[in-house]
Amino acid sequence: MVVARSIALKAVNTASLWGLNRSRFGGLPKVQTVRALSTVMSPPSKAVVYEHHGPPDSVTRMIELPPVEVQENQVCVKMLAAPINPSDINRIEGVYPVRPQVPAVGGYEGVGEVYSVGSAVKGLSPGDLVIPSPPSSGTWQTYVVKDHDIWHKISKDSPIEYAATVTVNPLTAIRMLEDFNTLSAGDSIVQNGATSIVGQCAIQLARYRGIHSINIIRDRAGSDEVKERLKALGADEVFTESQLEVKNVKSLLSNIPEPALGLNCVGGHAASLVLKFLRQGGTMVTYGGMSKKSVTVSTSSFIFKDLSLRGFWLQKWLSADKAKECRDMVDYLLRLAQERKLKYEMELVPFDKFHSALEKALGKHGSQPKQVIKF
Amino acid sequence: MVVARSIALKAVNTASLWGLNRSRFGGLPKVQTVRALSTVMSPPSKAVVYEHHGPPDSVTRMIELPPVEVQENQVCVKMLAAPINPSDINRIEGVYPVRPQVPAVGGYEGVGEVYSVGSAVKGLSPGDLVIPSPPSSGTWQTYVVKDHDIWHKISKDSPIEYAATVTVNPLTAIRMLEDFNTLSAGDSIVQNGATSIVGQCAIQLARYRGIHSINIIRDRAGSDEVKERLKALGADEVFTESQLEVKNVKSLLSNIPEPALGLNCVGGHAASLVLKFLRQGGTMVTYGGMSKKSVTVSTSSFIFKDLSLRGFWLQKWLSADKAKECRDMVDYLLRLAQERKLKYEMELVPFDKFHSALEKALGKHGSQPKQVIKF
């Protein structure tokens, strides 16, 4: 299925300048060579790369990368789709605490079809649908070559756009619902940033388990329509921040118990609103800081209300030997997506329109659905 | 040892107006009666009471309370000493979340000598040294009558001033060292408000277990002397807040590992300094808010540094069926005090100088040692 090929190394000078010793970037010959027929090579790949950290729309560019040898334990995947996540942007900006060494190919999750496999690979064959699980760097390219154990084979019926986006946002939502409190049917949660994909997933995953959700959104034009959309997903209550300018926010709840768990991806005042809803002994988990403002907490919230404040970072959770658990959850989430029990809005964009998708992901055109690159 | 007595009920009109149904205040006859010889009565008591919440120096007054009957399961204790704690002040101000119904006798901990016991009481005899354990309201009076199981008999060799103050501050310190992290010899903690009695106890109790302490104090005249005093107690490092205005506070540590546990009783900037010292995955426990400022935390502290923020409230801990454990700890702490392994500065003040002690406790004369009333 795969034959040795000789390819014009259009990008080889750049690649060798980078001096990297990894996959496509490392150990490439400086001149075209003829390889033995038994060598399995990837096709050349089109990739979004950055050589320096900085504003993503300035430092990223699309280049062609030369073929690389597919080692006996490796798998070459033809990528089908990959999202632009906020954490991808932070990695390019250089503000993420763990980031690939530059130069690097962007992207951290995605879905593809097995194109070729190394001679020692078992259990994966060309045509299989796979995702990198746990997710890993370098998904913004047409062909990705990685060790076979990175790849998780998923059902061929999985909706591509959900398969491309399942390992970061929905997984974050499910772990936060599981890891901080023991929630049972009839309990409730409260969250800000409820329109984010994590927020939408939290609503649906909670509802699926009989857990109520109280949701806080920004005040802006169209908030009534946003409320309806979130309620259609299963939200019990949706409030704009200004609606919560009352002395006792809990008086606004109709037949919903005070929440034991709060999710915060905004910070500042919106985090204080989550804290106001929490019941005695409750926990607020911070997983984002969209407002770029800190979280402020009164002393009495800690001492007398016994609140706990924690954080969640998927990358840390995944580093704790959770590969198996991660894959079970991916399968579970993709089944829900297939059954339309888990849904969120995405915009599929052709790869050659990457930079316009990036502009949208950077918020340069107002609120936009999740941008998912289609290769 | 105890005979029925008829006492002029100097305070009976006030007491009956209060309409209380407890101990001295409840069910008192409105006129003097002659009781059967078998009835055990307490002596009359001199007490600091408040009828309304408000500024403690305005709303408290000293009155004489009439004798009360000592029921068969009760014990009458002649109080020897009782401190004025910040939480006593907050209870009188009405800003404490749990407080006795007014009118009430002030005070929450103390030590006394058994004066008489009800007919069914076993294990306690006149002359025994006792403390209310868990602590309970109404210790600012010369004779306290409470159920026998409130009283914990302690060693007669216990230093009175430590026995009077052991159940609130030292117990808070020991629980915070135990309940949030598993600390081992060689580990370290960081705290602000290190000169408080809880702070001093934390230094000594940590040191006793081979745990290092990093201590933060306010900038003020005499801070060098304060540093020396805390080091004499066993503090490894003592910094003023202004000394910590550096980019990397951890560079100031000499051979002390980054702390996993932080204790905060100040709030505001001083709480941020504790957070700066904490290691990845560390916990800060808030047990006070002396600056009356909130705690502010960055989003990245939660997500990437994985910090947890918790609170500690002794009264909640004690309500969780911890009476036995509480008493074991009291005995342990008093043994340490007796061996001079646990010490802190106190000022013993005669009961009739209560209001001047109260002024000092209210901070009206600058920084003062813990005020302990001697009856």
PDB file of C-alpha atoms in Angstrom, chain A residues 85-225:
ATOM      1  CA  ASN A  85      -8.645  25.919  20.465  1.00  0.00           C
ATOM      2  CA  PRO A  86      -7.803  28.829  22.787  1.00  0.00           C
ATOM      3  CA  SER A  87      -4.987  26.718  24.228  1.00  0.00           C
ATOM      4  CA  ASP A  88      -3.506  26.312  20.723  1.00  0.00           C
ATOM      5  CA  ILE A  89      -3.428  30.085  20.474  1.00  0.00           C
ATOM      6  CA  ASN A  90      -1.781  30.374  23.904  1.00  0.00           C
ATOM      7  CA  ARG A  91       0.861  27.829  22.917  1.00  0.00           C
ATOM      8  CA  ILE A  92       1.740  29.863  19.817  1.00  0.00           C
ATOM      9  CA  GLU A  93       1.792  33.072  21.859  1.00  0.00           C
ATOM     10  CA  GLY A  94       4.238  31.375  24.203  1.00  0.00           C
ATOM     11  CA  VAL A  95       2.076  32.023  27.283  1.00  0.00           C
ATOM     12  CA  TYR A  96       1.172  28.394  27.877  1.00  0.00           C
ATOM     13  CA  PRO A  97       3.197  26.769  30.635  1.00  0.00           C
ATOM     14  CA  VAL A  98       3.918  23.671  28.543  1.00  0.00           C
ATOM     15  CA  ARG A  99       4.545  24.206  24.862  1.00  0.00           C
ATOM     16  CA  PRO A 100       6.383  22.476  22.061  1.00  0.00           C
ATOM     17  CA  GLN A 101       9.839  23.746  21.233  1.00  0.00           C
ATOM     18  CA  VAL A 102       9.764  26.097  18.233  1.00  0.00           C
ATOM     19  CA  PRO A 103       9.699  25.684  15.312  1.00  0.00           C
ATOM     20  CA  ALA A 104       6.557  23.636  15.658  1.00  0.00           C
ATOM     21  CA  VAL A 105       3.461  22.598  13.784  1.00  0.00           C
ATOM     22  CA  GLY A 106       0.328  24.045  15.468  1.00  0.00           C
ATOM     23  CA  GLY A 107      -2.708  22.203  16.773  1.00  0.00           C
ATOM     24  CA  TYR A 108      -3.218  19.733  19.602  1.00  0.00           C
ATOM     25  CA  GLU A 109      -6.215  17.591  18.699  1.00  0.00           C
ATOM     26  CA  GLY A 110      -7.928  16.365  15.567  1.00  0.00           C
ATOM     27  CA  VAL A 111      -9.117  13.345  13.639  1.00  0.00           C
ATOM     28  CA  GLY A 112      -7.743  11.504  10.632  1.00  0.00           C
ATOM     29  CA  GLU A 113      -7.715   8.339   8.609  1.00  0.00           C
ATOM     30  CA  VAL A 114      -4.845   5.886   8.763  1.00  0.00           C
ATOM     31  CA  TYR A 115      -2.853   6.245   5.534  1.00  0.00           C
ATOM     32  CA  SER A 116      -0.020   3.801   6.137  1.00  0.00           C
ATOM     33  CA  VAL A 117       1.445   1.817   9.002  1.00  0.00           C
ATOM     34  CA  GLY A 118       4.972   0.712   9.907  1.00  0.00           C
ATOM     35  CA  SER A 119       5.865  -2.927   9.569  1.00  0.00           C
ATOM     36  CA  ALA A 120       5.482  -3.731  13.292  1.00  0.00           C
ATOM     37  CA  VAL A 121       2.140  -2.039  13.828  1.00  0.00           C
ATOM     38  CA  LYS A 122      -0.785  -4.245  14.776  1.00  0.00           C
ATOM     39  CA  GLY A 123      -4.418  -3.316  15.325  1.00  0.00           C
ATOM     40  CA  LEU A 124      -4.476  -0.350  12.954  1.00  0.00           C
ATOM     41  CA  SER A 125      -4.972  -0.497   9.192  1.00  0.00           C
ATOM     42  CA  PRO A 126      -5.294   2.040   6.409  1.00  0.00           C
ATOM     43  CA  GLY A 127      -8.773   3.525   6.392  1.00  0.00           C
ATOM     44  CA  ASP A 128      -9.255   3.346  10.172  1.00  0.00           C
ATOM     45  CA  LEU A 129     -10.593   6.498  11.781  1.00  0.00           C
ATOM     46  CA  VAL A 130      -8.238   7.631  14.554  1.00  0.00           C
ATOM     47  CA  ILE A 131      -7.573  10.483  16.945  1.00  0.00           C
ATOM     48  CA  PRO A 132      -4.422  11.247  18.927  1.00  0.00           C
ATOM     49  CA  SER A 133      -5.428  10.271  22.455  1.00  0.00           C
ATOM     50  CA  PRO A 134      -4.218  11.744  24.734  1.00  0.00           C
ATOM     51  CA  PRO A 135      -4.110  14.681  22.348  1.00  0.00           C
ATOM     52  CA  SER A 136      -0.666  15.780  21.205  1.00  0.00           C
ATOM     53  CA  SER A 137       1.014  18.567  19.312  1.00  0.00           C
ATOM     54  CA  GLY A 138       1.153  19.055  15.579  1.00  0.00           C
ATOM     55  CA  THR A 139      -2.319  18.264  14.222  1.00  0.00           C
ATOM     56  CA  TRP A 140      -2.491  21.217  11.845  1.00  0.00           C
ATOM     57  CA  GLN A 141      -1.029  19.364   8.894  1.00  0.00           C
ATOM     58  CA  THR A 142      -2.299  17.117   6.161  1.00  0.00           C
ATOM     59  CA  TYR A 143      -0.251  14.036   7.122  1.00  0.00           C
ATOM     60  CA  VAL A 144       0.862  13.294  10.655  1.00  0.00           C
ATOM     61  CA  VAL A 145       3.358  10.551  11.517  1.00  0.00           C
ATOM     62  CA  LYS A 146       3.412   9.449  15.154  1.00  0.00           C
ATOM     63  CA  ASP A 147       3.999   6.311  17.206  1.00  0.00           C
ATOM     64  CA  HIS A 148       1.199   3.797  16.896  1.00  0.00           C
ATOM     65  CA  ASP A 149       0.246   3.993  20.592  1.00  0.00           C
ATOM     66  CA  ILE A 150      -0.682   7.657  20.249  1.00  0.00           C
ATOM     67  CA  TRP A 151      -3.548   6.747  17.940  1.00  0.00           C
ATOM     68  CA  HIS A 152      -6.969   5.714  19.224  1.00  0.00           C
ATOM     69  CA  LYS A 153      -9.200   3.968  16.717  1.00  0.00           C
ATOM     70  CA  ILE A 154     -12.759   5.254  16.922  1.00  0.00           C
ATOM     71  CA  SER A 155     -16.023   4.182  15.369  1.00  0.00           C
ATOM     72  CA  LYS A 156     -16.240   4.975  11.669  1.00  0.00           C
ATOM     73  CA  ASP A 157     -19.704   6.414  12.327  1.00  0.00           C
ATOM     74  CA  SER A 158     -18.306   9.146  14.565  1.00  0.00           C
ATOM     75  CA  PRO A 159     -19.222  12.603  13.288  1.00  0.00           C
ATOM     76  CA  ILE A 160     -15.929  14.034  12.036  1.00  0.00           C
ATOM     77  CA  GLU A 161     -16.275  17.451  13.637  1.00  0.00           C
ATOM     78  CA  TYR A 162     -17.000  15.903  17.057  1.00  0.00           C
ATOM     79  CA  ALA A 163     -14.178  13.401  16.701  1.00  0.00           C
ATOM     80  CA  ALA A 164     -11.872  16.341  15.940  1.00  0.00           C
ATOM     81  CA  THR A 165     -12.888  18.204  19.083  1.00  0.00           C
ATOM     82  CA  VAL A 166     -13.735  15.554  21.653  1.00  0.00           C
ATOM     83  CA  THR A 167     -10.470  15.260  23.580  1.00  0.00           C
ATOM     84  CA  VAL A 168     -10.130  18.824  24.877  1.00  0.00           C
ATOM     85  CA  ASN A 169     -13.437  20.533  25.642  1.00  0.00           C
ATOM     86  CA  PRO A 170     -15.914  17.686  26.291  1.00  0.00           C
ATOM     87  CA  LEU A 171     -13.283  15.765  28.259  1.00  0.00           C
ATOM     88  CA  THR A 172     -12.650  18.833  30.427  1.00  0.00           C
ATOM     89  CA  ALA A 173     -16.382  19.072  31.130  1.00  0.00           C
ATOM     90  CA  ILE A 174     -16.762  15.423  32.051  1.00  0.00           C
ATOM     91  CA  ARG A 175     -13.718  15.402  34.366  1.00  0.00           C
ATOM     92  CA  MET A 176     -14.852  18.516  36.227  1.00  0.00           C
ATOM     93  CA  LEU A 177     -18.236  16.908  36.849  1.00  0.00           C
ATOM     94  CA  GLU A 178     -16.518  13.774  38.184  1.00  0.00           C
ATOM     95  CA  ASP A 179     -13.393  14.769  40.070  1.00  0.00           C
ATOM     96  CA  PHE A 180     -14.365  17.375  42.665  1.00  0.00           C
ATOM     97  CA  ASN A 181     -17.720  16.425  44.195  1.00  0.00           C
ATOM     98  CA  THR A 182     -19.879  13.366  44.295  1.00  0.00           C
ATOM     99  CA  LEU A 183     -22.888  14.556  42.342  1.00  0.00           C
ATOM    100  CA  SER A 184     -26.118  12.584  42.198  1.00  0.00           C
ATOM    101  CA  ALA A 185     -29.297  12.919  40.196  1.00  0.00           C
ATOM    102  CA  GLY A 186     -31.247  15.857  41.604  1.00  0.00           C
ATOM    103  CA  ASP A 187     -28.129  17.842  42.567  1.00  0.00           C
ATOM    104  CA  SER A 188     -27.130  20.983  40.756  1.00  0.00           C
ATOM    105  CA  ILE A 189     -24.096  22.821  39.400  1.00  0.00           C
ATOM    106  CA  VAL A 190     -23.516  26.488  38.588  1.00  0.00           C
ATOM    107  CA  GLN A 191     -21.214  27.846  35.894  1.00  0.00           C
ATOM    108  CA  ASN A 192     -20.233  31.025  34.139  1.00  0.00           C
ATOM    109  CA  GLY A 193     -19.119  31.161  30.502  1.00  0.00           C
ATOM    110  CA  ALA A 194     -21.989  28.790  29.833  1.00  0.00           C
ATOM    111  CA  THR A 195     -21.918  29.404  26.072  1.00  0.00           C
ATOM    112  CA  SER A 196     -18.384  28.036  25.741  1.00  0.00           C
ATOM    113  CA  ILE A 197     -18.149  24.503  24.395  1.00  0.00           C
ATOM    114  CA  VAL A 198     -17.053  23.230  27.807  1.00  0.00           C
ATOM    115  CA  GLY A 199     -20.073  25.058  29.222  1.00  0.00           C
ATOM    116  CA  GLN A 200     -22.455  23.550  26.674  1.00  0.00           C
ATOM    117  CA  CYS A 201     -21.017  20.094  27.312  1.00  0.00           C
ATOM    118  CA  ALA A 202     -21.337  20.536  31.081  1.00  0.00           C
ATOM    119  CA  ILE A 203     -25.032  21.397  30.659  1.00  0.00           C
ATOM    120  CA  GLN A 204     -25.710  18.332  28.526  1.00  0.00           C
ATOM    121  CA  LEU A 205     -23.552  15.868  30.469  1.00  0.00           C
ATOM    122  CA  ALA A 206     -25.092  17.046  33.738  1.00  0.00           C
ATOM    123  CA  ARG A 207     -28.614  16.821  32.369  1.00  0.00           C
ATOM    124  CA  TYR A 208     -27.876  13.340  31.051  1.00  0.00           C
ATOM    125  CA  ARG A 209     -27.157  12.347  34.661  1.00  0.00           C
ATOM    126  CA  GLY A 210     -30.211  14.141  36.080  1.00  0.00           C
ATOM    127  CA  ILE A 211     -28.158  17.036  37.460  1.00  0.00           C
ATOM    128  CA  HIS A 212     -29.566  20.552  37.191  1.00  0.00           C
ATOM    129  CA  SER A 213     -27.472  23.396  35.833  1.00  0.00           C
ATOM    130  CA  ILE A 214     -27.560  27.100  36.678  1.00  0.00           C
ATOM    131  CA  ASN A 215     -25.866  29.072  33.934  1.00  0.00           C
ATOM    132  CA  ILE A 216     -24.446  32.581  33.840  1.00  0.00           C
ATOM    133  CA  ILE A 217     -23.917  34.421  30.544  1.00  0.00           C
ATOM    134  CA  ARG A 218     -22.715  37.893  29.612  1.00  0.00           C
ATOM    135  CA  ASP A 219     -25.103  40.760  29.042  1.00  0.00           C
ATOM    136  CA  ARG A 220     -25.141  41.451  25.356  1.00  0.00           C
ATOM    137  CA  ALA A 221     -27.479  41.868  22.423  1.00  0.00           C
ATOM    138  CA  GLY A 222     -29.309  38.626  21.742  1.00  0.00           C
ATOM    139  CA  SER A 223     -29.031  37.228  25.262  1.00  0.00           C
ATOM    140  CA  ASP A 224     -32.658  36.080  25.193  1.00  0.00           C
ATOM    141  CA  GLU A 225     -31.906  33.971  22.156  1.00  0.00           C
TER     142      GLU A 225
END
